[in-house]
Coordinates of N, CA and C in Angstrom, one line a residue:
F134 N -0.5 7.1 -60.3 CA 0.0 8.5 -60.1 C 1.5 8.4 -60.2
F135 N 2.1 9.3 -61.0 CA 3.6 9.4 -61.0 C 4.0 10.8 -61.2
F136 N 5.3 11.1 -60.9 CA 5.8 12.4 -61.0 C 7.3 12.3 -61.5
N137 N 7.6 13.1 -62.5 CA 9.0 13.1 -63.0 C 9.6 14.5 -62.7
S138 N 10.7 14.5 -62.0 CA 11.4 15.8 -61.7 C 12.2 16.2 -63.0
L139 N 12.7 17.4 -63.0 CA 13.6 17.8 -64.1 C 14.8 16.8 -64.2
H140 N 15.2 16.5 -65.3 CA 16.3 15.5 -65.6 C 16.0 14.1 -65.2
A141 N 14.7 13.9 -65.0 CA 14.2 12.5 -64.7 C 13.0 12.2 -65.6
G142 N 12.9 12.9 -66.7 CA 11.8 12.6 -67.7 C 10.9 13.8 -67.8
A143 N 10.9 14.8 -66.9 CA 10.0 15.9 -67.1 C 10.5 16.8 -68.3
T144 N 9.5 17.2 -69.1 CA 9.9 18.0 -70.2 C 9.7 19.5 -70.0
Q145 N 9.1 19.9 -68.9 CA 8.8 21.3 -68.6 C 9.2 21.6 -67.1
N146 N 9.6 22.8 -66.8 CA 10.0 23.2 -65.5 C 8.8 23.7 -64.7
H147 N 7.9 22.8 -64.5 CA 6.7 23.1 -63.7 C 6.2 21.8 -63.1
I148 N 5.4 21.9 -62.0 CA 4.9 20.7 -61.4 C 3.7 20.2 -62.2
H149 N 3.8 19.0 -62.6 CA 2.7 18.3 -63.2 C 2.7 16.9 -62.8
F150 N 1.6 16.4 -62.5 CA 1.5 15.0 -62.1 C 0.7 14.2 -63.2
Q151 N 1.0 12.9 -63.3 CA 0.4 12.1 -64.4 C -0.2 10.9 -63.8
A152 N -1.2 10.4 -64.5 CA -1.8 9.1 -64.0 C -2.0 8.2 -65.2
V153 N -1.9 6.9 -64.9 CA -2.1 5.9 -65.9 C -3.0 4.8 -65.3
Y154 N -3.9 4.4 -66.1 CA -4.7 3.2 -65.6 C -3.8 2.0 -65.7
H155 N -3.7 1.2 -64.6 CA -2.9 0.0 -64.6 C -3.7 -1.1 -64.1
N156 N -3.8 -2.2 -64.8 CA -4.5 -3.4 -64.4 C -3.6 -4.2 -63.6
H157 N -3.9 -4.3 -62.3 CA -3.0 -5.0 -61.4 C -3.0 -6.5 -61.6
K158 N -3.7 -7.0 -62.5 CA -3.7 -8.5 -62.8 C -2.3 -8.9 -63.5
S159 N -1.7 -7.9 -64.1 CA -0.4 -8.1 -64.7 C 0.5 -7.0 -64.1
P160 N 1.1 -7.3 -63.0 CA 1.9 -6.3 -62.3 C 3.1 -5.8 -63.1
L161 N 3.5 -4.6 -62.9 CA 4.8 -4.1 -63.5 C 6.0 -4.8 -62.8
P162 N 7.1 -4.9 -63.5 CA 8.2 -5.6 -62.9 C 8.7 -5.0 -61.5
I163 N 8.5 -3.7 -61.3 CA 9.0 -3.1 -60.1 C 8.2 -3.6 -58.9
E164 N 6.9 -3.9 -59.2 CA 6.0 -4.4 -58.1 C 6.5 -5.8 -57.5
A165 N 7.3 -6.5 -58.3 CA 7.8 -7.8 -57.8 C 9.2 -7.7 -57.2
A166 N 9.7 -6.5 -57.3 CA 11.1 -6.4 -56.8 C 11.2 -6.5 -55.3
P167 N 12.2 -7.3 -54.8 CA 12.4 -7.4 -53.4 C 13.0 -6.1 -52.8
T168 N 12.9 -6.0 -51.5 CA 13.5 -4.8 -50.8 C 14.4 -5.3 -49.7
R169 N 15.2 -4.4 -49.2 CA 16.1 -4.7 -48.1 C 16.1 -3.4 -47.2
R170 N 16.4 -3.6 -46.0 CA 16.5 -2.4 -45.0 C 17.9 -1.8 -45.1
Y171 N 17.9 -0.5 -45.0 CA 19.2 0.2 -44.9 C 18.9 1.5 -44.2
Q172 N 19.6 1.7 -43.1 CA 19.5 3.0 -42.3 C 18.0 3.4 -42.1
G173 N 17.2 2.4 -41.8 CA 15.8 2.6 -41.5 C 14.9 2.8 -42.7
Y174 N 15.4 2.7 -43.9 CA 14.6 2.8 -45.2 C 14.6 1.4 -45.9
E175 N 13.5 1.2 -46.6 CA 13.4 0.1 -47.5 C 13.9 0.5 -48.9
L176 N 14.9 -0.3 -49.4 CA 15.5 0.0 -50.7 C 15.2 -1.1 -51.7
L177 N 15.0 -0.8 -52.9 CA 14.9 -1.8 -53.9 C 16.1 -2.7 -53.9
D178 N 15.9 -4.0 -54.1 CA 17.1 -4.9 -54.0 C 16.9 -6.0 -55.1
G179 N 17.9 -6.1 -55.9 CA 17.8 -7.1 -57.0 C 16.9 -6.6 -58.2
Y180 N 16.8 -5.3 -58.3 CA 16.1 -4.6 -59.4 C 17.1 -3.7 -60.1
P181 N 17.1 -3.6 -61.4 CA 18.1 -2.8 -62.0 C 18.1 -1.3 -61.8
A182 N 17.0 -0.7 -61.3 CA 16.9 0.7 -60.9 C 17.0 0.8 -59.4
T183 N 17.5 1.9 -58.9 CA 17.6 2.0 -57.4 C 16.5 3.0 -56.9
G184 N 16.2 2.8 -55.7 CA 15.2 3.7 -55.1 C 14.7 3.2 -53.7
L185 N 14.0 4.1 -53.1 CA 13.4 3.8 -51.8 C 11.9 3.3 -52.0
V186 N 11.4 2.5 -51.1 CA 10.1 2.0 -51.2 C 9.4 2.3 -49.8
F187 N 8.2 2.9 -49.9 CA 7.4 3.2 -48.7 C 6.0 2.6 -48.8
A188 N 5.4 2.3 -47.7 CA 4.0 1.9 -47.7 C 3.2 3.1 -48.1
A189 N 2.1 2.9 -48.9 CA 1.3 4.0 -49.3 C 0.6 4.7 -48.1
A190 N 0.4 3.9 -47.1 CA -0.3 4.4 -45.9 C 0.7 5.2 -44.9
E191 N 1.9 5.2 -45.3 CA 3.0 5.8 -44.4 C 2.7 7.3 -44.3
N192 N 3.2 7.8 -43.2 CA 3.1 9.3 -43.0 C 3.9 10.0 -44.2
W193 N 3.2 10.9 -44.8 CA 3.8 11.6 -46.0 C 5.1 12.3 -45.7
Q194 N 5.3 12.7 -44.4 CA 6.5 13.4 -44.1 C 7.7 12.4 -44.2
R195 N 7.4 11.1 -44.0 CA 8.5 10.1 -44.1 C 8.9 10.0 -45.6
V196 N 8.1 10.3 -46.5 CA 8.4 10.3 -48.0 C 9.0 11.7 -48.4
M197 N 8.4 12.7 -47.8 CA 8.9 14.1 -48.2 C 10.3 14.4 -47.7
T198 N 10.7 13.9 -46.6 CA 12.0 14.1 -46.1 C 13.1 13.7 -47.1
P199 N 13.1 12.5 -47.6 CA 14.1 12.1 -48.6 C 14.0 12.9 -49.9
I200 N 12.8 13.3 -50.3 CA 12.6 14.1 -51.5 C 13.3 15.4 -51.3
G201 N 13.1 16.0 -50.1 CA 13.8 17.3 -49.8 C 15.3 17.2 -49.9
H202 N 15.9 16.1 -49.3 CA 17.3 15.9 -49.4 C 17.8 15.7 -50.8
L203 N 17.0 15.0 -51.7 CA 17.4 14.8 -53.1 C 17.4 16.2 -53.8
Q204 N 16.3 16.9 -53.6 CA 16.2 18.2 -54.2 C 17.4 19.2 -53.8
Q205 N 17.7 19.1 -52.5 CA 18.8 20.0 -52.0 C 20.1 19.6 -52.6
A206 N 20.3 18.3 -52.9 CA 21.5 17.8 -53.5 C 21.5 17.9 -55.0
G207 N 20.4 18.3 -55.6 CA 20.3 18.4 -57.0 C 20.2 17.1 -57.7
I208 N 19.7 16.1 -57.0 CA 19.5 14.7 -57.6 C 18.1 14.5 -58.1
P209 N 18.0 14.3 -59.4 CA 16.7 14.1 -60.0 C 16.0 12.8 -59.5
F210 N 14.7 12.7 -59.6 CA 14.0 11.6 -59.0 C 12.7 11.4 -59.7
N211 N 12.1 10.2 -59.6 CA 10.8 9.9 -60.1 C 10.0 9.3 -58.9
L212 N 8.8 9.7 -58.8 CA 7.9 9.3 -57.7 C 6.7 8.5 -58.3
L213 N 6.5 7.3 -57.8 CA 5.4 6.5 -58.3 C 4.6 5.9 -57.2
L214 N 3.3 6.1 -57.2 CA 2.3 5.5 -56.3 C 1.7 4.4 -57.1
L215 N 1.9 3.2 -56.6 CA 1.4 2.0 -57.3 C 0.9 1.0 -56.3
G216 N -0.4 0.8 -56.3 CA -1.0 -0.1 -55.3 C -0.8 0.4 -53.9
Q217 N -0.2 -0.4 -53.1 CA 0.0 0.0 -51.7 C 1.4 0.4 -51.4
R218 N 2.1 0.8 -52.5 CA 3.5 1.2 -52.3 C 3.8 2.5 -53.0
I219 N 4.8 3.2 -52.5 CA 5.3 4.5 -53.1 C 6.8 4.2 -53.4
Y220 N 7.2 4.4 -54.6 CA 8.5 4.2 -55.1 C 9.2 5.6 -55.3
L221 N 10.3 5.9 -54.7 CA 11.1 7.1 -54.9 C 12.4 6.6 -55.6
L222 N 12.4 6.8 -56.9 CA 13.5 6.3 -57.7 C 14.6 7.4 -57.9
T223 N 15.8 7.1 -57.6 CA 16.9 8.1 -57.5 C 17.7 8.0 -58.8
R224 N 17.9 9.2 -59.5 CA 18.4 9.3 -60.8 C 19.8 9.9 -60.8
K225 N 20.6 9.5 -61.8 CA 21.8 10.2 -62.1 C 21.5 11.5 -62.8
R226 N 22.3 12.5 -62.5 CA 22.1 13.8 -63.1 C 22.1 13.8 -64.6
D227 N 22.9 12.9 -65.2 CA 22.9 12.9 -66.6 C 22.3 11.6 -67.2
G228 N 21.4 11.0 -66.4 CA 20.8 9.7 -66.8 C 19.4 9.8 -67.4
E229 N 19.0 11.0 -67.9 CA 17.7 11.1 -68.5 C 17.6 10.4 -69.9
V230 N 18.6 10.6 -70.7 CA 18.8 9.9 -72.0 C 20.0 9.0 -71.9
V231 N 19.8 7.8 -72.1 CA 20.9 6.8 -72.0 C 21.3 6.2 -73.3
E232 N 22.5 5.6 -73.4 CA 23.0 5.0 -74.6 C 22.0 4.1 -75.3
E233 N 21.3 3.3 -74.4 CA 20.4 2.2 -74.9 C 19.2 2.8 -75.6
F234 N 18.8 4.0 -75.2 CA 17.6 4.6 -75.7 C 17.8 6.1 -76.1
K235 N 18.6 6.3 -77.1 CA 19.1 7.7 -77.4 C 18.0 8.6 -77.9
K236 N 16.9 8.1 -78.4 CA 15.8 8.9 -79.0 C 14.7 9.3 -78.0
G237 N 14.8 8.8 -76.7 CA 13.8 9.2 -75.8 C 14.3 9.3 -74.4
R238 N 13.4 9.8 -73.5 CA 13.8 9.9 -72.1 C 13.3 8.7 -71.4
L239 N 14.1 8.3 -70.4 CA 13.6 7.3 -69.4 C 12.9 8.0 -68.3
A240 N 11.7 7.8 -68.1 CA 10.9 8.4 -67.0 C 10.3 7.3 -66.1
T241 N 9.3 7.7 -65.3 CA 8.8 6.8 -64.3 C 8.3 5.5 -64.9
M242 N 7.6 5.5 -65.9 CA 7.0 4.2 -66.4 C 8.1 3.3 -66.9
E243 N 9.1 3.8 -67.5 CA 10.2 2.9 -68.0 C 11.0 2.4 -66.8
L244 N 11.2 3.2 -65.7 CA 11.9 2.7 -64.6 C 11.0 1.6 -63.8
A245 N 9.7 1.7 -64.0 CA 8.8 0.7 -63.4 C 8.8 -0.6 -64.2
G246 N 9.3 -0.5 -65.5 CA 9.4 -1.7 -66.3 C 8.5 -1.7 -67.5
K247 N 7.8 -0.6 -67.8 CA 7.0 -0.5 -69.0 C 7.6 0.4 -70.0
F248 N 8.2 -0.1 -71.0 CA 8.8 0.6 -72.0 C 7.9 0.9 -73.2
I249 N 7.9 2.1 -73.6 CA 7.0 2.5 -74.7 C 7.9 3.2 -75.8
T250 N 7.9 2.7 -77.0 CA 8.7 3.2 -78.1 C 7.9 3.2 -79.4
G251 N 8.1 4.2 -80.1 CA 7.5 4.3 -81.5 C 8.4 3.9 -82.6
D252 N 9.7 3.6 -82.2 CA 10.7 3.3 -83.2 C 10.9 1.8 -83.3
P253 N 10.6 1.2 -84.5 CA 10.7 -0.2 -84.7 C 12.1 -0.8 -84.4
K254 N 13.1 0.0 -84.7 CA 14.5 -0.4 -84.5 C 14.8 -0.5 -83.0
D255 N 14.3 0.5 -82.2 CA 14.5 0.4 -80.7 C 13.7 -0.8 -80.2
Y256 N 12.5 -1.0 -80.7 CA 11.7 -2.2 -80.2 C 12.4 -3.5 -80.5
A257 N 12.9 -3.6 -81.7 CA 13.6 -4.9 -82.2 C 14.9 -5.1 -81.3
S258 N 15.5 -4.0 -80.8 CA 16.8 -4.2 -80.1 C 16.5 -4.5 -78.6
L259 N 15.3 -4.4 -78.1 CA 15.0 -4.6 -76.7 C 15.3 -6.0 -76.3
S260 N 16.0 -6.1 -75.2 CA 16.2 -7.4 -74.5 C 16.3 -7.2 -73.0
K261 N 16.2 -8.2 -72.3 CA 16.3 -8.0 -70.8 C 17.6 -7.3 -70.4
K262 N 18.7 -7.7 -71.0 CA 20.0 -7.1 -70.7 C 20.0 -5.6 -71.1
T263 N 19.5 -5.3 -72.3 CA 19.4 -3.9 -72.7 C 18.6 -3.0 -71.7
I264 N 17.5 -3.5 -71.3 CA 16.6 -2.8 -70.3 C 17.4 -2.7 -69.0
E265 N 17.9 -3.8 -68.5 CA 18.7 -3.7 -67.2 C 19.8 -2.7 -67.3
N266 N 20.6 -2.7 -68.4 CA 21.7 -1.7 -68.6 C 21.1 -0.3 -68.6
A267 N 20.0 -0.1 -69.3 CA 19.5 1.3 -69.4 C 19.0 1.8 -68.0
L268 N 18.3 0.9 -67.2 CA 17.9 1.3 -65.9 C 19.1 1.6 -65.0
G269 N 20.1 0.8 -65.1 CA 21.3 1.0 -64.3 C 22.1 2.3 -64.7
H270 N 22.1 2.6 -66.0 CA 22.7 3.9 -66.4 C 21.9 5.1 -66.0
A271 N 20.6 4.9 -65.8 CA 19.7 6.1 -65.5 C 19.7 6.4 -64.1
T272 N 19.9 5.4 -63.2 CA 19.7 5.6 -61.8 C 21.1 5.6 -61.0
L273 N 21.0 6.1 -59.8 CA 22.2 6.0 -59.0 C 22.6 4.6 -58.7
S274 N 23.9 4.3 -58.5 CA 24.3 3.0 -58.2 C 23.8 2.7 -56.7
R275 N 23.8 1.5 -56.3 CA 23.5 1.1 -55.0 C 24.4 1.9 -54.0
E276 N 25.7 1.9 -54.3 CA 26.6 2.6 -53.4 C 26.4 4.1 -53.3
E277 N 26.0 4.7 -54.5 CA 25.7 6.2 -54.5 C 24.5 6.5 -53.7
L278 N 23.5 5.6 -53.8 CA 22.2 5.8 -53.0 C 22.5 5.7 -51.5
E279 N 23.2 4.7 -51.2 CA 23.6 4.5 -49.7 C 24.4 5.7 -49.2
G280 N 25.3 6.2 -50.0 CA 26.1 7.3 -49.7 C 25.2 8.6 -49.4
E281 N 24.2 8.8 -50.3 CA 23.3 9.9 -50.1 C 22.5 9.7 -48.8
I282 N 22.0 8.5 -48.6 CA 21.2 8.2 -47.3 C 22.1 8.5 -46.1
N283 N 23.4 8.2 -46.2 CA 24.2 8.4 -45.0 C 24.4 9.9 -44.7
T284 N 24.1 10.8 -45.6 CA 24.3 12.2 -45.4 C 23.0 12.8 -44.8
W285 N 21.9 12.0 -44.7 CA 20.6 12.6 -44.3 C 20.6 12.6 -42.8

């Protein structure tokens, strides 16, 4: 299950949720990302995209509170339920299309580490560095995310 807000991969201004079958035998890169505690939240750490991580069994109000703050601040986000974790990925307002992938939007699946492209030139140019740069350009910096959390 995943959700893209406006300016975070959504192509229409209405609520729509998406689902993808994922074989957990080969985890997505985000699933292996370590986390660290900050102001009572678990944050992705050592992963090129920024975001908060919650246990799937956690009280939904704990997840909805940060979403409300992001919406109030006009910060786009992606929401991903994967296995036993919920990822709330925080986006830059102008980070939907980035220099590294000018022909497409970066949405939830790309932020989770699964890139899909129909362009052979884009595919040929993919590298770990290109992907890390793209995710960094699409999401808030660590400092920006911490600054937002400090206002909650």
